Amino acid sequence: MEKMNIPKVKKSYSAYGIGGTIRLAGNMSSEIYDGKSSKLIVRKDLKDMINQLIDTDMEYVNTLLQVNASRIHTAIPGFIILNTIMKTLSIDEINISDKGIREGYLLSKIN
């Protein structure tokens, strides 16, 4: 596999995201870190959730099961990919859309 040459970014950014993994991360963050919005995922919280899930912290595993049990097999790989993207592109937080890819596709066909 060929390595991508992605330039280092010195400034941190916010981003917007859609999709199941990002929504799951936001919902878990909201449940675990009381008072945080489910519409925002902060990279340091995401890293903590990854570490706790890998260490099989039952509080985090149970929260994942309560939030979306059907994603139990894809949550950790998805969170790791999301964290890697955030780190590589210097993204500190992602604002989470309540719309999904299907809504965007439908709107593009309507317009």
PDB file of N, CA and C in Angstrom:
ATOM      1  N   MET A   1       0.844  -1.168   0.000  1.00  0.00           N
ATOM      2  CA  MET A   1       0.000   0.000   0.000  1.00  0.00           C
ATOM      3  C   MET A   1       0.894   1.237   0.000  1.00  0.00           C
ATOM      4  N   GLU A   2       0.531   2.199  -0.828  1.00  0.00           N
ATOM      5  CA  GLU A   2       1.307   3.420  -0.949  1.00  0.00           C
ATOM      6  C   GLU A   2       0.915   4.408   0.149  1.00  0.00           C
ATOM      7  N   LYS A   3       1.911   5.039   0.760  1.00  0.00           N
ATOM      8  CA  LYS A   3       1.654   5.992   1.830  1.00  0.00           C
ATOM      9  C   LYS A   3       1.242   7.337   1.233  1.00  0.00           C
ATOM     10  N   MET A   4       0.221   7.946   1.834  1.00  0.00           N
ATOM     11  CA  MET A   4      -0.245   9.247   1.373  1.00  0.00           C
ATOM     12  C   MET A   4       0.620  10.342   1.970  1.00  0.00           C
ATOM     13  N   ASN A   5       0.880  11.361   1.197  1.00  0.00           N
ATOM     14  CA  ASN A   5       1.655  12.498   1.672  1.00  0.00           C
ATOM     15  C   ASN A   5       0.692  13.619   2.052  1.00  0.00           C
ATOM     16  N   ILE A   6       0.293  13.640   3.313  1.00  0.00           N
ATOM     17  CA  ILE A   6      -0.637  14.652   3.796  1.00  0.00           C
ATOM     18  C   ILE A   6       0.165  15.688   4.566  1.00  0.00           C
ATOM     19  N   PRO A   7       0.070  16.963   4.149  1.00  0.00           N
ATOM     20  CA  PRO A   7       0.857  17.991   4.836  1.00  0.00           C
ATOM     21  C   PRO A   7       0.412  18.170   6.281  1.00  0.00           C
ATOM     22  N   LYS A   8       1.357  18.498   7.153  1.00  0.00           N
ATOM     23  CA  LYS A   8       1.045  18.757   8.564  1.00  0.00           C
ATOM     24  C   LYS A   8       0.343  20.098   8.681  1.00  0.00           C
ATOM     25  N   VAL A   9      -0.683  20.137   9.500  1.00  0.00           N
ATOM     26  CA  VAL A   9      -1.455  21.357   9.717  1.00  0.00           C
ATOM     27  C   VAL A   9      -1.143  21.849  11.117  1.00  0.00           C
ATOM     28  N   LYS A  10      -0.790  23.116  11.247  1.00  0.00           N
ATOM     29  CA  LYS A  10      -0.402  23.655  12.551  1.00  0.00           C
ATOM     30  C   LYS A  10      -1.592  24.240  13.320  1.00  0.00           C
ATOM     31  N   LYS A  11      -2.620  24.656  12.620  1.00  0.00           N
ATOM     32  CA  LYS A  11      -3.791  25.260  13.238  1.00  0.00           C
ATOM     33  C   LYS A  11      -4.847  24.174  13.462  1.00  0.00           C
ATOM     34  N   SER A  12      -5.603  24.284  14.555  1.00  0.00           N
ATOM     35  CA  SER A  12      -6.666  23.304  14.780  1.00  0.00           C
ATOM     36  C   SER A  12      -7.964  23.813  14.150  1.00  0.00           C
ATOM     37  N   TYR A  13      -8.805  22.876  13.766  1.00  0.00           N
ATOM     38  CA  TYR A  13     -10.031  23.198  13.071  1.00  0.00           C
ATOM     39  C   TYR A  13     -11.215  22.466  13.678  1.00  0.00           C
ATOM     40  N   SER A  14     -12.395  22.982  13.375  1.00  0.00           N
ATOM     41  CA  SER A  14     -13.637  22.271  13.637  1.00  0.00           C
ATOM     42  C   SER A  14     -14.113  21.724  12.302  1.00  0.00           C
ATOM     43  N   ALA A  15     -14.910  20.680  12.342  1.00  0.00           N
ATOM     44  CA  ALA A  15     -15.430  20.090  11.115  1.00  0.00           C
ATOM     45  C   ALA A  15     -16.887  19.716  11.346  1.00  0.00           C
ATOM     46  N   TYR A  16     -17.538  19.352  10.267  1.00  0.00           N
ATOM     47  CA  TYR A  16     -18.912  18.871  10.319  1.00  0.00           C
ATOM     48  C   TYR A  16     -18.935  17.445   9.813  1.00  0.00           C
ATOM     49  N   GLY A  17     -19.740  16.609  10.427  1.00  0.00           N
ATOM     50  CA  GLY A  17     -19.774  15.216  10.025  1.00  0.00           C
ATOM     51  C   GLY A  17     -21.174  14.648  10.006  1.00  0.00           C
ATOM     52  N   ILE A  18     -21.346  13.651   9.143  1.00  0.00           N
ATOM     53  CA  ILE A  18     -22.594  12.901   9.077  1.00  0.00           C
ATOM     54  C   ILE A  18     -22.258  11.421   9.084  1.00  0.00           C
ATOM     55  N   GLY A  19     -23.209  10.629   9.486  1.00  0.00           N
ATOM     56  CA  GLY A  19     -23.032   9.182   9.420  1.00  0.00           C
ATOM     57  C   GLY A  19     -23.183   8.526  10.770  1.00  0.00           C
ATOM     58  N   GLY A  20     -23.347   7.229  10.715  1.00  0.00           N
ATOM     59  CA  GLY A  20     -23.639   6.446  11.907  1.00  0.00           C
ATOM     60  C   GLY A  20     -22.545   6.427  12.944  1.00  0.00           C
ATOM     61  N   THR A  21     -21.293   6.300  12.513  1.00  0.00           N
ATOM     62  CA  THR A  21     -20.189   6.227  13.474  1.00  0.00           C
ATOM     63  C   THR A  21     -20.023   7.543  14.211  1.00  0.00           C
ATOM     64  N   ILE A  22     -20.117   8.645  13.482  1.00  0.00           N
ATOM     65  CA  ILE A  22     -19.979   9.952  14.128  1.00  0.00           C
ATOM     66  C   ILE A  22     -21.151  10.199  15.078  1.00  0.00           C
ATOM     67  N   ARG A  23     -22.357   9.839  14.652  1.00  0.00           N
ATOM     68  CA  ARG A  23     -23.527  10.003  15.528  1.00  0.00           C
ATOM     69  C   ARG A  23     -23.391   9.132  16.781  1.00  0.00           C
ATOM     70  N   LEU A  24     -22.908   7.896  16.613  1.00  0.00           N
ATOM     71  CA  LEU A  24     -22.693   7.006  17.757  1.00  0.00           C
ATOM     72  C   LEU A  24     -21.677   7.613  18.724  1.00  0.00           C
ATOM     73  N   ALA A  25     -20.591   8.154  18.191  1.00  0.00           N
ATOM     74  CA  ALA A  25     -19.580   8.789  19.044  1.00  0.00           C
ATOM     75  C   ALA A  25     -20.179   9.950  19.831  1.00  0.00           C
ATOM     76  N   GLY A  26     -20.984  10.769  19.173  1.00  0.00           N
ATOM     77  CA  GLY A  26     -21.630  11.890  19.855  1.00  0.00           C
ATOM     78  C   GLY A  26     -22.611  11.440  20.922  1.00  0.00           C
ATOM     79  N   ASN A  27     -23.398  10.425  20.611  1.00  0.00           N
ATOM     80  CA  ASN A  27     -24.369   9.911  21.584  1.00  0.00           C
ATOM     81  C   ASN A  27     -23.675   9.272  22.783  1.00  0.00           C
ATOM     82  N   MET A  28     -22.601   8.530  22.524  1.00  0.00           N
ATOM     83  CA  MET A  28     -21.850   7.929  23.641  1.00  0.00           C
ATOM     84  C   MET A  28     -21.207   9.009  24.495  1.00  0.00           C
ATOM     85  N   SER A  29     -20.626  10.006  23.847  1.00  0.00           N
ATOM     86  CA  SER A  29     -19.995  11.099  24.576  1.00  0.00           C
ATOM     87  C   SER A  29     -21.007  11.802  25.469  1.00  0.00           C
ATOM     88  N   SER A  30     -22.201  12.011  24.950  1.00  0.00           N
ATOM     89  CA  SER A  30     -23.262  12.655  25.724  1.00  0.00           C
ATOM     90  C   SER A  30     -23.648  11.823  26.942  1.00  0.00           C
ATOM     91  N   GLU A  31     -23.712  10.504  26.769  1.00  0.00           N
ATOM     92  CA  GLU A  31     -24.076   9.614  27.875  1.00  0.00           C
ATOM     93  C   GLU A  31     -22.963   9.517  28.918  1.00  0.00           C
ATOM     94  N   ILE A  32     -21.730   9.408  28.461  1.00  0.00           N
ATOM     95  CA  ILE A  32     -20.603   9.185  29.382  1.00  0.00           C
ATOM     96  C   ILE A  32     -20.187  10.470  30.082  1.00  0.00           C
ATOM     97  N   TYR A  33     -20.092  11.553  29.323  1.00  0.00           N
ATOM     98  CA  TYR A  33     -19.642  12.835  29.866  1.00  0.00           C
ATOM     99  C   TYR A  33     -20.870  13.713  30.048  1.00  0.00           C
ATOM    100  N   ASP A  34     -21.567  13.525  31.153  1.00  0.00           N
ATOM    101  CA  ASP A  34     -22.845  14.202  31.432  1.00  0.00           C
ATOM    102  C   ASP A  34     -22.797  15.670  31.039  1.00  0.00           C
ATOM    103  N   GLY A  35     -23.850  16.088  30.369  1.00  0.00           N
ATOM    104  CA  GLY A  35     -23.974  17.491  30.026  1.00  0.00           C
ATOM    105  C   GLY A  35     -23.410  17.865  28.671  1.00  0.00           C
ATOM    106  N   LYS A  36     -22.619  16.977  28.073  1.00  0.00           N
ATOM    107  CA  LYS A  36     -22.085  17.288  26.751  1.00  0.00           C
ATOM    108  C   LYS A  36     -23.160  17.037  25.709  1.00  0.00           C
ATOM    109  N   SER A  37     -23.130  17.845  24.678  1.00  0.00           N
ATOM    110  CA  SER A  37     -24.109  17.719  23.603  1.00  0.00           C
ATOM    111  C   SER A  37     -23.820  16.489  22.761  1.00  0.00           C
ATOM    112  N   SER A  38     -24.868  15.828  22.294  1.00  0.00           N
ATOM    113  CA  SER A  38     -24.683  14.689  21.386  1.00  0.00           C
ATOM    114  C   SER A  38     -24.424  15.179  19.970  1.00  0.00           C
ATOM    115  N   LYS A  39     -24.426  16.483  19.768  1.00  0.00           N
ATOM    116  CA  LYS A  39     -24.187  17.076  18.444  1.00  0.00           C
ATOM    117  C   LYS A  39     -22.733  17.498  18.260  1.00  0.00           C
ATOM    118  N   LEU A  40     -21.863  17.085  19.184  1.00  0.00           N
ATOM    119  CA  LEU A  40     -20.457  17.478  19.121  1.00  0.00           C
ATOM    120  C   LEU A  40     -19.595  16.345  19.657  1.00  0.00           C
ATOM    121  N   ILE A  41     -18.522  16.028  18.945  1.00  0.00           N
ATOM    122  CA  ILE A  41     -17.549  15.077  19.473  1.00  0.00           C
ATOM    123  C   ILE A  41     -16.190  15.773  19.540  1.00  0.00           C
ATOM    124  N   VAL A  42     -15.595  15.729  20.719  1.00  0.00           N
ATOM    125  CA  VAL A  42     -14.293  16.336  20.967  1.00  0.00           C
ATOM    126  C   VAL A  42     -13.252  15.229  20.898  1.00  0.00           C
ATOM    127  N   ARG A  43     -12.135  15.494  20.227  1.00  0.00           N
ATOM    128  CA  ARG A  43     -11.133  14.451  19.986  1.00  0.00           C
ATOM    129  C   ARG A  43     -10.613  13.816  21.274  1.00  0.00           C
ATOM    130  N   LYS A  44     -10.382  14.609  22.313  1.00  0.00           N
ATOM    131  CA  LYS A  44      -9.851  14.002  23.552  1.00  0.00           C
ATOM    132  C   LYS A  44     -10.869  13.035  24.170  1.00  0.00           C
ATOM    133  N   ASP A  45     -12.158  13.339  24.064  1.00  0.00           N
ATOM    134  CA  ASP A  45     -13.188  12.423  24.558  1.00  0.00           C
ATOM    135  C   ASP A  45     -13.231  11.155  23.702  1.00  0.00           C
ATOM    136  N   LEU A  46     -13.092  11.329  22.396  1.00  0.00           N
ATOM    137  CA  LEU A  46     -13.079  10.177  21.495  1.00  0.00           C
ATOM    138  C   LEU A  46     -11.910   9.257  21.823  1.00  0.00           C
ATOM    139  N   LYS A  47     -10.719   9.832  22.044  1.00  0.00           N
ATOM    140  CA  LYS A  47      -9.547   9.018  22.402  1.00  0.00           C
ATOM    141  C   LYS A  47      -9.784   8.269  23.709  1.00  0.00           C
ATOM    142  N   ASP A  48     -10.400   8.939  24.683  1.00  0.00           N
ATOM    143  CA  ASP A  48     -10.698   8.291  25.958  1.00  0.00           C
ATOM    144  C   ASP A  48     -11.673   7.133  25.762  1.00  0.00           C
ATOM    145  N   MET A  49     -12.720   7.347  24.957  1.00  0.00           N
ATOM    146  CA  MET A  49     -13.697   6.272  24.709  1.00  0.00           C
ATOM    147  C   MET A  49     -13.022   5.079  24.036  1.00  0.00           C
ATOM    148  N   ILE A  50     -12.149   5.336  23.070  1.00  0.00           N
ATOM    149  CA  ILE A  50     -11.429   4.246  22.394  1.00  0.00           C
ATOM    150  C   ILE A  50     -10.628   3.445  23.409  1.00  0.00           C
ATOM    151  N   ASN A  51      -9.850   4.138  24.230  1.00  0.00           N
ATOM    152  CA  ASN A  51      -9.013   3.446  25.220  1.00  0.00           C
ATOM    153  C   ASN A  51      -9.847   2.642  26.203  1.00  0.00           C
ATOM    154  N   GLN A  52     -10.958   3.205  26.670  1.00  0.00           N
ATOM    155  CA  GLN A  52     -11.802   2.509  27.634  1.00  0.00           C
ATOM    156  C   GLN A  52     -12.471   1.282  27.006  1.00  0.00           C
ATOM    157  N   LEU A  53     -12.900   1.414  25.748  1.00  0.00           N
ATOM    158  CA  LEU A  53     -13.517   0.266  25.073  1.00  0.00           C
ATOM    159  C   LEU A  53     -12.491  -0.829  24.809  1.00  0.00           C
ATOM    160  N   ILE A  54     -11.282  -0.456  24.396  1.00  0.00           N
ATOM    161  CA  ILE A  54     -10.225  -1.446  24.155  1.00  0.00           C
ATOM    162  C   ILE A  54      -9.865  -2.166  25.456  1.00  0.00           C
ATOM    163  N   ASP A  55      -9.853  -1.417  26.569  1.00  0.00           N
ATOM    164  CA  ASP A  55      -9.554  -2.016  27.883  1.00  0.00           C
ATOM    165  C   ASP A  55     -10.750  -2.754  28.465  1.00  0.00           C
ATOM    166  N   THR A  56     -11.832  -2.829  27.717  1.00  0.00           N
ATOM    167  CA  THR A  56     -13.074  -3.494  28.108  1.00  0.00           C
ATOM    168  C   THR A  56     -13.624  -2.940  29.418  1.00  0.00           C
ATOM    169  N   ASP A  57     -13.637  -1.618  29.530  1.00  0.00           N
ATOM    170  CA  ASP A  57     -14.275  -0.955  30.672  1.00  0.00           C
ATOM    171  C   ASP A  57     -15.779  -1.175  30.516  1.00  0.00           C
ATOM    172  N   MET A  58     -16.374  -1.947  31.421  1.00  0.00           N
ATOM    173  CA  MET A  58     -17.766  -2.367  31.270  1.00  0.00           C
ATOM    174  C   MET A  58     -18.746  -1.201  31.270  1.00  0.00           C
ATOM    175  N   GLU A  59     -18.414  -0.111  31.939  1.00  0.00           N
ATOM    176  CA  GLU A  59     -19.287   1.065  31.898  1.00  0.00           C
ATOM    177  C   GLU A  59     -19.400   1.569  30.450  1.00  0.00           C
ATOM    178  N   TYR A  60     -18.284   1.616  29.749  1.00  0.00           N
ATOM    179  CA  TYR A  60     -18.273   2.100  28.369  1.00  0.00           C
ATOM    180  C   TYR A  60     -18.924   1.081  27.433  1.00  0.00           C
ATOM    181  N   VAL A  61     -18.648  -0.197  27.651  1.00  0.00           N
ATOM    182  CA  VAL A  61     -19.249  -1.240  26.823  1.00  0.00           C
ATOM    183  C   VAL A  61     -20.764  -1.234  27.000  1.00  0.00           C
ATOM    184  N   ASN A  62     -21.234  -1.128  28.238  1.00  0.00           N
ATOM    185  CA  ASN A  62     -22.674  -1.089  28.492  1.00  0.00           C
ATOM    186  C   ASN A  62     -23.319   0.152  27.879  1.00  0.00           C
ATOM    187  N   THR A  63     -22.616   1.273  27.938  1.00  0.00           N
ATOM    188  CA  THR A  63     -23.140   2.491  27.310  1.00  0.00           C
ATOM    189  C   THR A  63     -23.263   2.293  25.809  1.00  0.00           C
ATOM    190  N   LEU A  64     -22.256   1.700  25.194  1.00  0.00           N
ATOM    191  CA  LEU A  64     -22.310   1.412  23.757  1.00  0.00           C
ATOM    192  C   LEU A  64     -23.493   0.509  23.440  1.00  0.00           C
ATOM    193  N   LEU A  65     -23.696  -0.522  24.238  1.00  0.00           N
ATOM    194  CA  LEU A  65     -24.822  -1.433  24.013  1.00  0.00           C
ATOM    195  C   LEU A  65     -26.165  -0.719  24.166  1.00  0.00           C
ATOM    196  N   GLN A  66     -26.259   0.196  25.117  1.00  0.00           N
ATOM    197  CA  GLN A  66     -27.508   0.936  25.317  1.00  0.00           C
ATOM    198  C   GLN A  66     -27.764   1.926  24.182  1.00  0.00           C
ATOM    199  N   VAL A  67     -26.708   2.577  23.724  1.00  0.00           N
ATOM    200  CA  VAL A  67     -26.859   3.605  22.693  1.00  0.00           C
ATOM    201  C   VAL A  67     -27.164   2.986  21.338  1.00  0.00           C
ATOM    202  N   ASN A  68     -26.413   1.934  20.956  1.00  0.00           N
ATOM    203  CA  ASN A  68     -26.652   1.301  19.657  1.00  0.00           C
ATOM    204  C   ASN A  68     -25.969  -0.066  19.623  1.00  0.00           C
ATOM    205  N   ALA A  69     -26.651  -1.064  20.104  1.00  0.00           N
ATOM    206  CA  ALA A  69     -26.082  -2.416  20.203  1.00  0.00           C
ATOM    207  C   ALA A  69     -25.689  -2.994  18.850  1.00  0.00           C
ATOM    208  N   SER A  70     -26.390  -2.598  17.786  1.00  0.00           N
ATOM    209  CA  SER A  70     -26.094  -3.172  16.471  1.00  0.00           C
ATOM    210  C   SER A  70     -24.733  -2.741  15.935  1.00  0.00           C
ATOM    211  N   ARG A  71     -24.133  -1.710  16.527  1.00  0.00           N
ATOM    212  CA  ARG A  71     -22.826  -1.231  16.058  1.00  0.00           C
ATOM    213  C   ARG A  71     -21.666  -1.731  16.929  1.00  0.00           C
ATOM    214  N   ILE A  72     -21.922  -2.707  17.779  1.00  0.00           N
ATOM    215  CA  ILE A  72     -20.885  -3.193  18.695  1.00  0.00           C
ATOM    216  C   ILE A  72     -19.632  -3.661  17.955  1.00  0.00           C
ATOM    217  N   HIS A  73     -19.793  -4.237  16.767  1.00  0.00           N
ATOM    218  CA  HIS A  73     -18.646  -4.772  16.024  1.00  0.00           C
ATOM    219  C   HIS A  73     -17.915  -3.721  15.207  1.00  0.00           C
ATOM    220  N   THR A  74     -18.550  -2.596  14.937  1.00  0.00           N
ATOM    221  CA  THR A  74     -17.924  -1.579  14.093  1.00  0.00           C
ATOM    222  C   THR A  74     -17.544  -0.321  14.853  1.00  0.00           C
ATOM    223  N   ALA A  75     -17.951  -0.197  16.098  1.00  0.00           N
ATOM    224  CA  ALA A  75     -17.715   1.038  16.857  1.00  0.00           C
ATOM    225  C   ALA A  75     -16.223   1.332  17.036  1.00  0.00           C
ATOM    226  N   ILE A  76     -15.465   0.396  17.576  1.00  0.00           N
ATOM    227  CA  ILE A  76     -14.055   0.663  17.854  1.00  0.00           C
ATOM    228  C   ILE A  76     -13.273   0.935  16.567  1.00  0.00           C
ATOM    229  N   PRO A  77     -13.396   0.090  15.520  1.00  0.00           N
ATOM    230  CA  PRO A  77     -12.675   0.430  14.283  1.00  0.00           C
ATOM    231  C   PRO A  77     -13.103   1.792  13.715  1.00  0.00           C
ATOM    232  N   GLY A  78     -14.403   2.083  13.769  1.00  0.00           N
ATOM    233  CA  GLY A  78     -14.888   3.370  13.278  1.00  0.00           C
ATOM    234  C   GLY A  78     -14.350   4.533  14.087  1.00  0.00           C
ATOM    235  N   PHE A  79     -14.313   4.388  15.406  1.00  0.00           N
ATOM    236  CA  PHE A  79     -13.773   5.437  16.272  1.00  0.00           C
ATOM    237  C   PHE A  79     -12.281   5.637  16.014  1.00  0.00           C
ATOM    238  N   ILE A  80     -11.551   4.553  15.796  1.00  0.00           N
ATOM    239  CA  ILE A  80     -10.111   4.669  15.517  1.00  0.00           C
ATOM    240  C   ILE A  80      -9.888   5.398  14.191  1.00  0.00           C
ATOM    241  N   ILE A  81     -10.672   5.060  13.179  1.00  0.00           N
ATOM    242  CA  ILE A  81     -10.567   5.748  11.889  1.00  0.00           C
ATOM    243  C   ILE A  81     -10.900   7.226  12.053  1.00  0.00           C
ATOM    244  N   LEU A  82     -11.990   7.513  12.767  1.00  0.00           N
ATOM    245  CA  LEU A  82     -12.393   8.894  13.007  1.00  0.00           C
ATOM    246  C   LEU A  82     -11.306   9.660  13.758  1.00  0.00           C
ATOM    247  N   ASN A  83     -10.729   9.061  14.791  1.00  0.00           N
ATOM    248  CA  ASN A  83      -9.653   9.689  15.554  1.00  0.00           C
ATOM    249  C   ASN A  83      -8.438   9.953  14.663  1.00  0.00           C
ATOM    250  N   THR A  84      -8.095   9.005  13.799  1.00  0.00           N
ATOM    251  CA  THR A  84      -6.944   9.167  12.908  1.00  0.00           C
ATOM    252  C   THR A  84      -7.166  10.322  11.932  1.00  0.00           C
ATOM    253  N   ILE A  85      -8.368  10.416  11.398  1.00  0.00           N
ATOM    254  CA  ILE A  85      -8.703  11.524  10.494  1.00  0.00           C
ATOM    255  C   ILE A  85      -8.606  12.851  11.244  1.00  0.00           C
ATOM    256  N   MET A  86      -9.170  12.882  12.452  1.00  0.00           N
ATOM    257  CA  MET A  86      -9.135  14.117  13.243  1.00  0.00           C
ATOM    258  C   MET A  86      -7.694  14.518  13.559  1.00  0.00           C
ATOM    259  N   LYS A  87      -6.875  13.552  13.944  1.00  0.00           N
ATOM    260  CA  LYS A  87      -5.480  13.850  14.272  1.00  0.00           C
ATOM    261  C   LYS A  87      -4.719  14.324  13.037  1.00  0.00           C
ATOM    262  N   THR A  88      -4.869  13.621  11.931  1.00  0.00           N
ATOM    263  CA  THR A  88      -4.136  13.945  10.709  1.00  0.00           C
ATOM    264  C   THR A  88      -4.498  15.328  10.182  1.00  0.00           C
ATOM    265  N   LEU A  89      -5.775  15.693  10.268  1.00  0.00           N
ATOM    266  CA  LEU A  89      -6.231  16.971   9.726  1.00  0.00           C
ATOM    267  C   LEU A  89      -6.342  18.064  10.791  1.00  0.00           C
ATOM    268  N   SER A  90      -5.796  17.805  11.982  1.00  0.00           N
ATOM    269  CA  SER A  90      -5.808  18.771  13.093  1.00  0.00           C
ATOM    270  C   SER A  90      -7.218  19.254  13.429  1.00  0.00           C
ATOM    271  N   ILE A  91      -8.140  18.315  13.529  1.00  0.00           N
ATOM    272  CA  ILE A  91      -9.522  18.628  13.885  1.00  0.00           C
ATOM    273  C   ILE A  91      -9.708  18.322  15.365  1.00  0.00           C
ATOM    274  N   ASP A  92     -10.070  19.342  16.134  1.00  0.00           N
ATOM    275  CA  ASP A  92     -10.271  19.161  17.572  1.00  0.00           C
ATOM    276  C   ASP A  92     -11.684  18.715  17.915  1.00  0.00           C
ATOM    277  N   GLU A  93     -12.650  19.121  17.082  1.00  0.00           N
ATOM    278  CA  GLU A  93     -14.031  18.752  17.351  1.00  0.00           C
ATOM    279  C   GLU A  93     -14.814  18.659  16.050  1.00  0.00           C
ATOM    280  N   ILE A  94     -15.828  17.799  16.087  1.00  0.00           N
ATOM    281  CA  ILE A  94     -16.709  17.630  14.936  1.00  0.00           C
ATOM    282  C   ILE A  94     -18.135  17.927  15.374  1.00  0.00           C
ATOM    283  N   ASN A  95     -18.767  18.848  14.654  1.00  0.00           N
ATOM    284  CA  ASN A  95     -20.185  19.136  14.835  1.00  0.00           C
ATOM    285  C   ASN A  95     -20.958  18.086  14.056  1.00  0.00           C
ATOM    286  N   ILE A  96     -21.895  17.440  14.715  1.00  0.00           N
ATOM    287  CA  ILE A  96     -22.579  16.291  14.135  1.00  0.00           C
ATOM    288  C   ILE A  96     -23.948  16.707  13.590  1.00  0.00           C
ATOM    289  N   SER A  97     -24.157  16.421  12.315  1.00  0.00           N
ATOM    290  CA  SER A  97     -25.437  16.708  11.679  1.00  0.00           C
ATOM    291  C   SER A  97     -26.458  15.674  12.122  1.00  0.00           C
ATOM    292  N   ASP A  98     -27.698  16.116  12.297  1.00  0.00           N
ATOM    293  CA  ASP A  98     -28.750  15.153  12.628  1.00  0.00           C
ATOM    294  C   ASP A  98     -29.324  14.518  11.371  1.00  0.00           C
ATOM    295  N   LYS A  99     -28.850  14.953  10.221  1.00  0.00           N
ATOM    296  CA  LYS A  99     -29.240  14.350   8.945  1.00  0.00           C
ATOM    297  C   LYS A  99     -28.176  13.332   8.554  1.00  0.00           C
ATOM    298  N   GLY A 100     -28.544  12.401   7.673  1.00  0.00           N
ATOM    299  CA  GLY A 100     -27.613  11.378   7.232  1.00  0.00           C
ATOM    300  C   GLY A 100     -27.343  11.451   5.745  1.00  0.00           C
ATOM    301  N   ILE A 101     -26.593  10.508   5.268  1.00  0.00           N
ATOM    302  CA  ILE A 101     -26.232  10.450   3.855  1.00  0.00           C
ATOM    303  C   ILE A 101     -27.479  10.265   2.995  1.00  0.00           C
ATOM    304  N   ARG A 102     -28.416   9.451   3.456  1.00  0.00           N
ATOM    305  CA  ARG A 102     -29.638   9.213   2.671  1.00  0.00           C
ATOM    306  C   ARG A 102     -30.413  10.505   2.441  1.00  0.00           C
ATOM    307  N   GLU A 103     -30.523  11.353   3.486  1.00  0.00           N
ATOM    308  CA  GLU A 103     -31.236  12.619   3.317  1.00  0.00           C
ATOM    309  C   GLU A 103     -30.526  13.511   2.299  1.00  0.00           C
ATOM    310  N   GLY A 104     -29.208  13.544   2.357  1.00  0.00           N
ATOM    311  CA  GLY A 104     -28.453  14.333   1.384  1.00  0.00           C
ATOM    312  C   GLY A 104     -28.633  13.832  -0.034  1.00  0.00           C
ATOM    313  N   TYR A 105     -28.645  12.537  -0.201  1.00  0.00           N
ATOM    314  CA  TYR A 105     -28.855  11.940  -1.528  1.00  0.00           C
ATOM    315  C   TYR A 105     -30.255  12.274  -2.024  1.00  0.00           C
ATOM    316  N   LEU A 106     -31.236  12.121  -1.144  1.00  0.00           N
ATOM    317  CA  LEU A 106     -32.628  12.422  -1.521  1.00  0.00           C
ATOM    318  C   LEU A 106     -32.783  13.890  -1.914  1.00  0.00           C
ATOM    319  N   LEU A 107     -32.206  14.794  -1.119  1.00  0.00           N
ATOM    320  CA  LEU A 107     -32.293  16.221  -1.435  1.00  0.00           C
ATOM    321  C   LEU A 107     -31.616  16.542  -2.771  1.00  0.00           C
ATOM    322  N   SER A 108     -30.503  15.870  -3.059  1.00  0.00           N
ATOM    323  CA  SER A 108     -29.823  16.126  -4.337  1.00  0.00           C
ATOM    324  C   SER A 108     -30.682  15.667  -5.514  1.00  0.00           C
ATOM    325  N   LYS A 109     -31.446  14.611  -5.331  1.00  0.00           N
ATOM    326  CA  LYS A 109     -32.333  14.122  -6.401  1.00  0.00           C
ATOM    327  C   LYS A 109     -33.556  15.018  -6.565  1.00  0.00           C
ATOM    328  N   ILE A 110     -34.073  15.547  -5.462  1.00  0.00           N
ATOM    329  CA  ILE A 110     -35.235  16.436  -5.506  1.00  0.00           C
ATOM    330  C   ILE A 110     -34.868  17.752  -6.182  1.00  0.00           C
ATOM    331  N   ASN A 111     -33.718  18.277  -5.832  1.00  0.00           N
ATOM    332  CA  ASN A 111     -33.283  19.569  -6.397  1.00  0.00           C
ATOM    333  C   ASN A 111     -32.821  19.346  -7.811  1.00  0.00           C
TER     334      ASN A 111
END
